[in-house]
mmCIF file with all atom_site columns, C-alpha atoms in Angstrom:
data_model
loop_
_atom_site.group_PDB
_atom_site.id
_atom_site.type_symbol
_atom_site.label_atom_id
_atom_site.label_alt_id
_atom_site.label_comp_id
_atom_site.label_asym_id
_atom_site.label_entity_id
_atom_site.label_seq_id
_atom_site.pdbx_PDB_ins_code
_atom_site.Cartn_x
_atom_site.Cartn_y
_atom_site.Cartn_z
_atom_site.occupancy
_atom_site.B_iso_or_equiv
_atom_site.pdbx_formal_charge
_atom_site.auth_seq_id
_atom_site.auth_comp_id
_atom_site.auth_asym_id
_atom_site.auth_atom_id
_atom_site.pdbx_PDB_model_num
ATOM 1   C CA . MET A 1 1   ? -17.525 -6.204  21.011  1.00 0.00 ? 1   MET A CA 1
ATOM 2   C CA . VAL A 1 2   ? -15.159 -5.662  18.090  1.00 0.00 ? 2   VAL A CA 1
ATOM 3   C CA . LEU A 1 3   ? -11.541 -6.694  18.462  1.00 0.00 ? 3   LEU A CA 1
ATOM 4   C CA . ILE A 1 4   ? -9.118  -4.993  16.111  1.00 0.00 ? 4   ILE A CA 1
ATOM 5   C CA . LEU A 1 5   ? -5.827  -6.798  15.618  1.00 0.00 ? 5   LEU A CA 1
ATOM 6   C CA . ASN A 1 6   ? -2.670  -5.273  14.273  1.00 0.00 ? 6   ASN A CA 1
ATOM 7   C CA . PRO A 1 7   ? -2.015  -7.068  10.963  1.00 0.00 ? 7   PRO A CA 1
ATOM 8   C CA . PHE A 1 8   ? 1.747   -6.532  11.331  1.00 0.00 ? 8   PHE A CA 1
ATOM 9   C CA . VAL A 1 9   ? 3.195   -8.269  14.334  1.00 0.00 ? 9   VAL A CA 1
ATOM 10  C CA . SER A 1 10  ? 6.853   -7.490  14.640  1.00 0.00 ? 10  SER A CA 1
ATOM 11  C CA . PRO A 1 11  ? 9.112   -10.501 15.101  1.00 0.00 ? 11  PRO A CA 1
ATOM 12  C CA . ASP A 1 12  ? 11.146  -10.838 18.277  1.00 0.00 ? 12  ASP A CA 1
ATOM 13  C CA . LYS A 1 13  ? 14.772  -9.653  18.328  1.00 0.00 ? 13  LYS A CA 1
ATOM 14  C CA . ASN A 1 14  ? 16.213  -13.189 18.261  1.00 0.00 ? 14  ASN A CA 1
ATOM 15  C CA . THR A 1 15  ? 14.366  -13.885 15.009  1.00 0.00 ? 15  THR A CA 1
ATOM 16  C CA . LEU A 1 16  ? 15.443  -10.532 13.573  1.00 0.00 ? 16  LEU A CA 1
ATOM 17  C CA . LEU A 1 17  ? 19.094  -11.256 14.288  1.00 0.00 ? 17  LEU A CA 1
ATOM 18  C CA . LYS A 1 18  ? 18.858  -14.004 11.658  1.00 0.00 ? 18  LYS A CA 1
ATOM 19  C CA . GLU A 1 19  ? 16.691  -12.068 9.184   1.00 0.00 ? 19  GLU A CA 1
ATOM 20  C CA . VAL A 1 20  ? 18.287  -8.608  8.962   1.00 0.00 ? 20  VAL A CA 1
ATOM 21  C CA . LEU A 1 21  ? 21.333  -7.724  6.897   1.00 0.00 ? 21  LEU A CA 1
ATOM 22  C CA . GLY A 1 22  ? 22.947  -4.309  7.244   1.00 0.00 ? 22  GLY A CA 1
ATOM 23  C CA . ILE A 1 23  ? 24.764  -2.805  4.282   1.00 0.00 ? 23  ILE A CA 1
ATOM 24  C CA . ASP A 1 24  ? 26.999  0.199   3.791   1.00 0.00 ? 24  ASP A CA 1
ATOM 25  C CA . ILE A 1 25  ? 27.897  1.702   0.447   1.00 0.00 ? 25  ILE A CA 1
ATOM 26  C CA . GLY A 1 26  ? 31.674  2.045   0.346   1.00 0.00 ? 26  GLY A CA 1
ATOM 27  C CA . GLY A 1 27  ? 32.512  4.116   -2.672  1.00 0.00 ? 27  GLY A CA 1
ATOM 28  C CA . LYS A 1 28  ? 31.346  3.698   -6.240  1.00 0.00 ? 28  LYS A CA 1
ATOM 29  C CA . TYR A 1 29  ? 29.452  0.417   -6.665  1.00 0.00 ? 29  TYR A CA 1
ATOM 30  C CA . LYS A 1 30  ? 30.783  -1.368  -3.606  1.00 0.00 ? 30  LYS A CA 1
ATOM 31  C CA . ILE A 1 31  ? 28.581  -2.871  -0.892  1.00 0.00 ? 31  ILE A CA 1
ATOM 32  C CA . ILE A 1 32  ? 29.889  -3.999  2.492   1.00 0.00 ? 32  ILE A CA 1
ATOM 33  C CA . CYS A 1 33  ? 27.563  -6.288  4.465   1.00 0.00 ? 33  CYS A CA 1
ATOM 34  C CA . SER A 1 34  ? 27.265  -6.736  8.229   1.00 0.00 ? 34  SER A CA 1
ATOM 35  C CA . THR A 1 35  ? 28.366  -10.352 7.655   1.00 0.00 ? 35  THR A CA 1
ATOM 36  C CA . GLY A 1 36  ? 31.673  -9.207  6.193   1.00 0.00 ? 36  GLY A CA 1
ATOM 37  C CA . LYS A 1 37  ? 30.644  -10.140 2.639   1.00 0.00 ? 37  LYS A CA 1
ATOM 38  C CA . GLN A 1 38  ? 31.534  -7.537  0.000   1.00 0.00 ? 38  GLN A CA 1
ATOM 39  C CA . PHE A 1 39  ? 30.110  -6.966  -3.457  1.00 0.00 ? 39  PHE A CA 1
ATOM 40  C CA . ARG A 1 40  ? 31.664  -4.963  -6.298  1.00 0.00 ? 40  ARG A CA 1
ATOM 41  C CA . ASP A 1 41  ? 30.450  -4.451  -9.826  1.00 0.00 ? 41  ASP A CA 1
ATOM 42  C CA . THR A 1 42  ? 30.481  -1.767  -12.491 1.00 0.00 ? 42  THR A CA 1
ATOM 43  C CA . SER A 1 43  ? 26.722  -2.067  -12.940 1.00 0.00 ? 43  SER A CA 1
ATOM 44  C CA . PRO A 1 44  ? 24.332  -1.030  -10.147 1.00 0.00 ? 44  PRO A CA 1
ATOM 45  C CA . GLU A 1 45  ? 21.764  -3.489  -11.536 1.00 0.00 ? 45  GLU A CA 1
ATOM 46  C CA . ASN A 1 46  ? 24.158  -6.457  -11.327 1.00 0.00 ? 46  ASN A CA 1
ATOM 47  C CA . LEU A 1 47  ? 25.285  -5.375  -7.878  1.00 0.00 ? 47  LEU A CA 1
ATOM 48  C CA . ALA A 1 48  ? 21.702  -5.196  -6.617  1.00 0.00 ? 48  ALA A CA 1
ATOM 49  C CA . ILE A 1 49  ? 20.852  -8.603  -8.066  1.00 0.00 ? 49  ILE A CA 1
ATOM 50  C CA . SER A 1 50  ? 23.967  -10.161 -6.482  1.00 0.00 ? 50  SER A CA 1
ATOM 51  C CA . LEU A 1 51  ? 22.931  -8.685  -3.143  1.00 0.00 ? 51  LEU A CA 1
ATOM 52  C CA . MET A 1 52  ? 19.378  -10.032 -3.475  1.00 0.00 ? 52  MET A CA 1
ATOM 53  C CA . LEU A 1 53  ? 20.610  -13.508 -4.410  1.00 0.00 ? 53  LEU A CA 1
ATOM 54  C CA . TYR A 1 54  ? 22.880  -13.449 -1.346  1.00 0.00 ? 54  TYR A CA 1
ATOM 55  C CA . CYS A 1 55  ? 19.916  -12.430 0.820   1.00 0.00 ? 55  CYS A CA 1
ATOM 56  C CA . GLU A 1 56  ? 17.749  -15.142 -0.699  1.00 0.00 ? 56  GLU A CA 1
ATOM 57  C CA . ALA A 1 57  ? 20.404  -17.838 -0.169  1.00 0.00 ? 57  ALA A CA 1
ATOM 58  C CA . ASN A 1 58  ? 20.928  -16.778 3.456   1.00 0.00 ? 58  ASN A CA 1
ATOM 59  C CA . HIS A 1 59  ? 17.239  -16.189 4.289   1.00 0.00 ? 59  HIS A CA 1
ATOM 60  C CA . TYR A 1 60  ? 17.506  -12.447 4.925   1.00 0.00 ? 60  TYR A CA 1
ATOM 61  C CA . LYS A 1 61  ? 14.063  -10.842 4.781   1.00 0.00 ? 61  LYS A CA 1
ATOM 62  C CA . TYR A 1 62  ? 15.188  -7.296  5.591   1.00 0.00 ? 62  TYR A CA 1
ATOM 63  C CA . ILE A 1 63  ? 18.053  -5.099  4.465   1.00 0.00 ? 63  ILE A CA 1
ATOM 64  C CA . GLY A 1 64  ? 19.018  -2.103  6.559   1.00 0.00 ? 64  GLY A CA 1
ATOM 65  C CA . ILE A 1 65  ? 20.365  0.806   4.514   1.00 0.00 ? 65  ILE A CA 1
ATOM 66  C CA . GLU A 1 66  ? 21.178  4.406   5.283   1.00 0.00 ? 66  GLU A CA 1
ATOM 67  C CA . ASN A 1 67  ? 18.370  6.815   4.521   1.00 0.00 ? 67  ASN A CA 1
ATOM 68  C CA . ILE A 1 68  ? 20.158  8.860   1.879   1.00 0.00 ? 68  ILE A CA 1
ATOM 69  C CA . ASP A 1 69  ? 17.526  11.592  2.124   1.00 0.00 ? 69  ASP A CA 1
ATOM 70  C CA . LEU A 1 70  ? 19.065  12.440  5.515   1.00 0.00 ? 70  LEU A CA 1
ATOM 71  C CA . LEU A 1 71  ? 22.642  12.593  4.215   1.00 0.00 ? 71  LEU A CA 1
ATOM 72  C CA . SER A 1 72  ? 24.099  16.023  3.644   1.00 0.00 ? 72  SER A CA 1
ATOM 73  C CA . ALA A 1 73  ? 26.352  14.879  0.817   1.00 0.00 ? 73  ALA A CA 1
ATOM 74  C CA . ASN A 1 74  ? 24.641  14.461  -2.520  1.00 0.00 ? 74  ASN A CA 1
ATOM 75  C CA . ASN A 1 75  ? 26.599  11.529  -3.945  1.00 0.00 ? 75  ASN A CA 1
ATOM 76  C CA . THR A 1 76  ? 24.847  10.628  -7.189  1.00 0.00 ? 76  THR A CA 1
ATOM 77  C CA . ASP A 1 77  ? 26.517  7.190   -7.460  1.00 0.00 ? 77  ASP A CA 1
ATOM 78  C CA . THR A 1 78  ? 25.329  6.201   -3.973  1.00 0.00 ? 78  THR A CA 1
ATOM 79  C CA . ARG A 1 79  ? 21.859  7.579   -4.622  1.00 0.00 ? 79  ARG A CA 1
ATOM 80  C CA . LYS A 1 80  ? 21.631  5.688   -7.923  1.00 0.00 ? 80  LYS A CA 1
ATOM 81  C CA . LEU A 1 81  ? 22.807  2.411   -6.380  1.00 0.00 ? 81  LEU A CA 1
ATOM 82  C CA . LEU A 1 82  ? 20.404  2.628   -3.435  1.00 0.00 ? 82  LEU A CA 1
ATOM 83  C CA . THR A 1 83  ? 17.535  3.449   -5.785  1.00 0.00 ? 83  THR A CA 1
ATOM 84  C CA . VAL A 1 84  ? 18.314  0.341   -7.851  1.00 0.00 ? 84  VAL A CA 1
ATOM 85  C CA . ILE A 1 85  ? 18.626  -1.800  -4.697  1.00 0.00 ? 85  ILE A CA 1
ATOM 86  C CA . GLU A 1 86  ? 15.208  -0.624  -3.521  1.00 0.00 ? 86  GLU A CA 1
ATOM 87  C CA . ARG A 1 87  ? 13.640  -1.371  -6.903  1.00 0.00 ? 87  ARG A CA 1
ATOM 88  C CA . VAL A 1 88  ? 15.225  -4.828  -7.277  1.00 0.00 ? 88  VAL A CA 1
ATOM 89  C CA . SER A 1 89  ? 14.419  -5.733  -3.646  1.00 0.00 ? 89  SER A CA 1
ATOM 90  C CA . ARG A 1 90  ? 10.692  -5.587  -4.464  1.00 0.00 ? 90  ARG A CA 1
ATOM 91  C CA . GLN A 1 91  ? 11.162  -8.288  -7.108  1.00 0.00 ? 91  GLN A CA 1
ATOM 92  C CA . TYR A 1 92  ? 12.830  -10.515 -4.508  1.00 0.00 ? 92  TYR A CA 1
ATOM 93  C CA . HIS A 1 93  ? 10.296  -9.718  -1.754  1.00 0.00 ? 93  HIS A CA 1
ATOM 94  C CA . THR A 1 94  ? 13.010  -8.291  0.481   1.00 0.00 ? 94  THR A CA 1
ATOM 95  C CA . LYS A 1 95  ? 12.032  -5.352  2.671   1.00 0.00 ? 95  LYS A CA 1
ATOM 96  C CA . ILE A 1 96  ? 14.279  -2.304  2.801   1.00 0.00 ? 96  ILE A CA 1
ATOM 97  C CA . ILE A 1 97  ? 14.564  -0.570  6.169   1.00 0.00 ? 97  ILE A CA 1
ATOM 98  C CA . ARG A 1 98  ? 15.916  2.975   5.889   1.00 0.00 ? 98  ARG A CA 1
ATOM 99  C CA . VAL A 1 99  ? 17.785  4.118   8.984   1.00 0.00 ? 99  VAL A CA 1
ATOM 100 C CA . ASP A 1 100 ? 19.289  7.375   10.182  1.00 0.00 ? 100 ASP A CA 1
ATOM 101 C CA . PRO A 1 101 ? 22.858  7.520   8.837   1.00 0.00 ? 101 PRO A CA 1
ATOM 102 C CA . MET A 1 102 ? 24.062  9.812   11.635  1.00 0.00 ? 102 MET A CA 1
ATOM 103 C CA . LYS A 1 103 ? 27.393  8.581   13.033  1.00 0.00 ? 103 LYS A CA 1
ATOM 104 C CA . THR A 1 104 ? 27.101  4.987   11.779  1.00 0.00 ? 104 THR A CA 1
ATOM 105 C CA . SER A 1 105 ? 30.806  5.015   10.976  1.00 0.00 ? 105 SER A CA 1
ATOM 106 C CA . LYS A 1 106 ? 31.851  6.888   14.152  1.00 0.00 ? 106 LYS A CA 1
ATOM 107 C CA . ILE A 1 107 ? 30.236  4.695   16.816  1.00 0.00 ? 107 ILE A CA 1
ATOM 108 C CA . CYS A 1 108 ? 31.937  1.446   17.788  1.00 0.00 ? 108 CYS A CA 1
ATOM 109 C CA . HIS A 1 109 ? 29.621  -1.487  17.067  1.00 0.00 ? 109 HIS A CA 1
ATOM 110 C CA . ARG A 1 110 ? 31.207  -3.471  19.926  1.00 0.00 ? 110 ARG A CA 1
ATOM 111 C CA . CYS A 1 111 ? 31.203  -1.045  22.887  1.00 0.00 ? 111 CYS A CA 1
ATOM 112 C CA . HIS A 1 112 ? 28.786  1.564   21.424  1.00 0.00 ? 112 HIS A CA 1
ATOM 113 C CA . THR A 1 113 ? 30.979  4.528   22.282  1.00 0.00 ? 113 THR A CA 1
ATOM 114 C CA . GLU A 1 114 ? 31.785  7.423   20.020  1.00 0.00 ? 114 GLU A CA 1
ATOM 115 C CA . ALA A 1 115 ? 35.064  9.214   19.776  1.00 0.00 ? 115 ALA A CA 1
ATOM 116 C CA . ASN A 1 116 ? 36.154  11.716  17.149  1.00 0.00 ? 116 ASN A CA 1
ATOM 117 C CA . LYS A 1 117 ? 39.582  10.089  16.981  1.00 0.00 ? 117 LYS A CA 1
ATOM 118 C CA . SER A 1 118 ? 38.227  6.574   16.344  1.00 0.00 ? 118 SER A CA 1
ATOM 119 C CA . ARG A 1 119 ? 38.792  6.689   12.590  1.00 0.00 ? 119 ARG A CA 1
ATOM 120 C CA . THR A 1 120 ? 42.501  6.618   11.861  1.00 0.00 ? 120 THR A CA 1
ATOM 121 C CA . THR A 1 121 ? 42.026  6.775   8.081   1.00 0.00 ? 121 THR A CA 1
ATOM 122 C CA . ASN A 1 122 ? 39.098  6.780   5.701   1.00 0.00 ? 122 ASN A CA 1
ATOM 123 C CA . ASN A 1 123 ? 39.062  2.992   5.615   1.00 0.00 ? 123 ASN A CA 1
ATOM 124 C CA . VAL A 1 124 ? 39.992  1.947   9.164   1.00 0.00 ? 124 VAL A CA 1
ATOM 125 C CA . PHE A 1 125 ? 37.943  2.269   12.317  1.00 0.00 ? 125 PHE A CA 1
ATOM 126 C CA . PHE A 1 126 ? 39.892  1.977   15.558  1.00 0.00 ? 126 PHE A CA 1
ATOM 127 C CA . CYS A 1 127 ? 38.014  2.306   18.855  1.00 0.00 ? 127 CYS A CA 1
ATOM 128 C CA . ILE A 1 128 ? 40.168  3.987   21.488  1.00 0.00 ? 128 ILE A CA 1
ATOM 129 C CA . PHE A 1 129 ? 37.948  2.521   24.230  1.00 0.00 ? 129 PHE A CA 1
ATOM 130 C CA . CYS A 1 130 ? 37.838  -1.219  23.402  1.00 0.00 ? 130 CYS A CA 1
ATOM 131 C CA . ASN A 1 131 ? 40.704  -1.393  20.844  1.00 0.00 ? 131 ASN A CA 1
ATOM 132 C CA . LEU A 1 132 ? 38.487  -2.773  18.068  1.00 0.00 ? 132 LEU A CA 1
ATOM 133 C CA . LYS A 1 133 ? 40.159  -2.322  14.672  1.00 0.00 ? 133 LYS A CA 1
ATOM 134 C CA . VAL A 1 134 ? 38.020  -3.047  11.588  1.00 0.00 ? 134 VAL A CA 1
ATOM 135 C CA . SER A 1 135 ? 37.063  -1.564  8.249   1.00 0.00 ? 135 SER A CA 1
ATOM 136 C CA . SER A 1 136 ? 35.054  1.604   8.830   1.00 0.00 ? 136 SER A CA 1
ATOM 137 C CA . ASP A 1 137 ? 32.476  0.432   6.246   1.00 0.00 ? 137 ASP A CA 1
ATOM 138 C CA . TYR A 1 138 ? 32.098  -2.919  8.021   1.00 0.00 ? 138 TYR A CA 1
ATOM 139 C CA . ASN A 1 139 ? 31.646  -1.142  11.357  1.00 0.00 ? 139 ASN A CA 1
ATOM 140 C CA . ALA A 1 140 ? 28.997  1.112   9.786   1.00 0.00 ? 140 ALA A CA 1
ATOM 141 C CA . SER A 1 141 ? 27.141  -1.860  8.254   1.00 0.00 ? 141 SER A CA 1
ATOM 142 C CA . ILE A 1 142 ? 26.821  -3.506  11.674  1.00 0.00 ? 142 ILE A CA 1
ATOM 143 C CA . ASN A 1 143 ? 25.504  -0.269  13.182  1.00 0.00 ? 143 ASN A CA 1
ATOM 144 C CA . ILE A 1 144 ? 23.044  0.064   10.279  1.00 0.00 ? 144 ILE A CA 1
ATOM 145 C CA . ARG A 1 145 ? 21.875  -3.517  10.876  1.00 0.00 ? 145 ARG A CA 1
ATOM 146 C CA . GLN A 1 146 ? 21.285  -2.812  14.572  1.00 0.00 ? 146 GLN A CA 1
ATOM 147 C CA . ARG A 1 147 ? 19.312  0.335   13.775  1.00 0.00 ? 147 ARG A CA 1
ATOM 148 C CA . ALA A 1 148 ? 17.190  -1.634  11.297  1.00 0.00 ? 148 ALA A CA 1
ATOM 149 C CA . ILE A 1 149 ? 16.484  -4.269  13.972  1.00 0.00 ? 149 ILE A CA 1
ATOM 150 C CA . ASP A 1 150 ? 15.506  -1.508  16.407  1.00 0.00 ? 150 ASP A CA 1
ATOM 151 C CA . CYS A 1 151 ? 13.182  0.046   13.773  1.00 0.00 ? 151 CYS A CA 1
ATOM 152 C CA . ILE A 1 152 ? 11.415  -3.235  13.102  1.00 0.00 ? 152 ILE A CA 1
ATOM 153 C CA . SER A 1 153 ? 11.090  -4.361  16.716  1.00 0.00 ? 153 SER A CA 1
ATOM 154 C CA . GLY A 1 154 ? 9.937   -0.944  17.876  1.00 0.00 ? 154 GLY A CA 1
#
């Protein structure tokens, strides 16, 4: 009898909570992390390296990012930055998990509800159901992180 084992065993969700970082790109060369940490730089290369060093120092093995191929907007700065992040991540042995970007900034990360009136401005997310008020990019980064965890854990 031949037993075939799956060489990739997905970690449990408790382990993933410590190993996955979600990021959102907030404008030209600005990264907002699901931890609240923000990075800004004029060079996509420097920004990507700063992100990888942060991941290395905090033992993040995975970075959840929006799958820009599914975005309708063709923002060249965002595309360029994410391309550099993916390239640099290979040098740091950090895995990139691309997630569906649909409604990451419109769904409340706390109560998981969606309301069209949740965003009061471009930068502020206010949930009319649970009264959460945070940066819309920070809210999106947490939703991206959760989607990455769901992708990994199956």
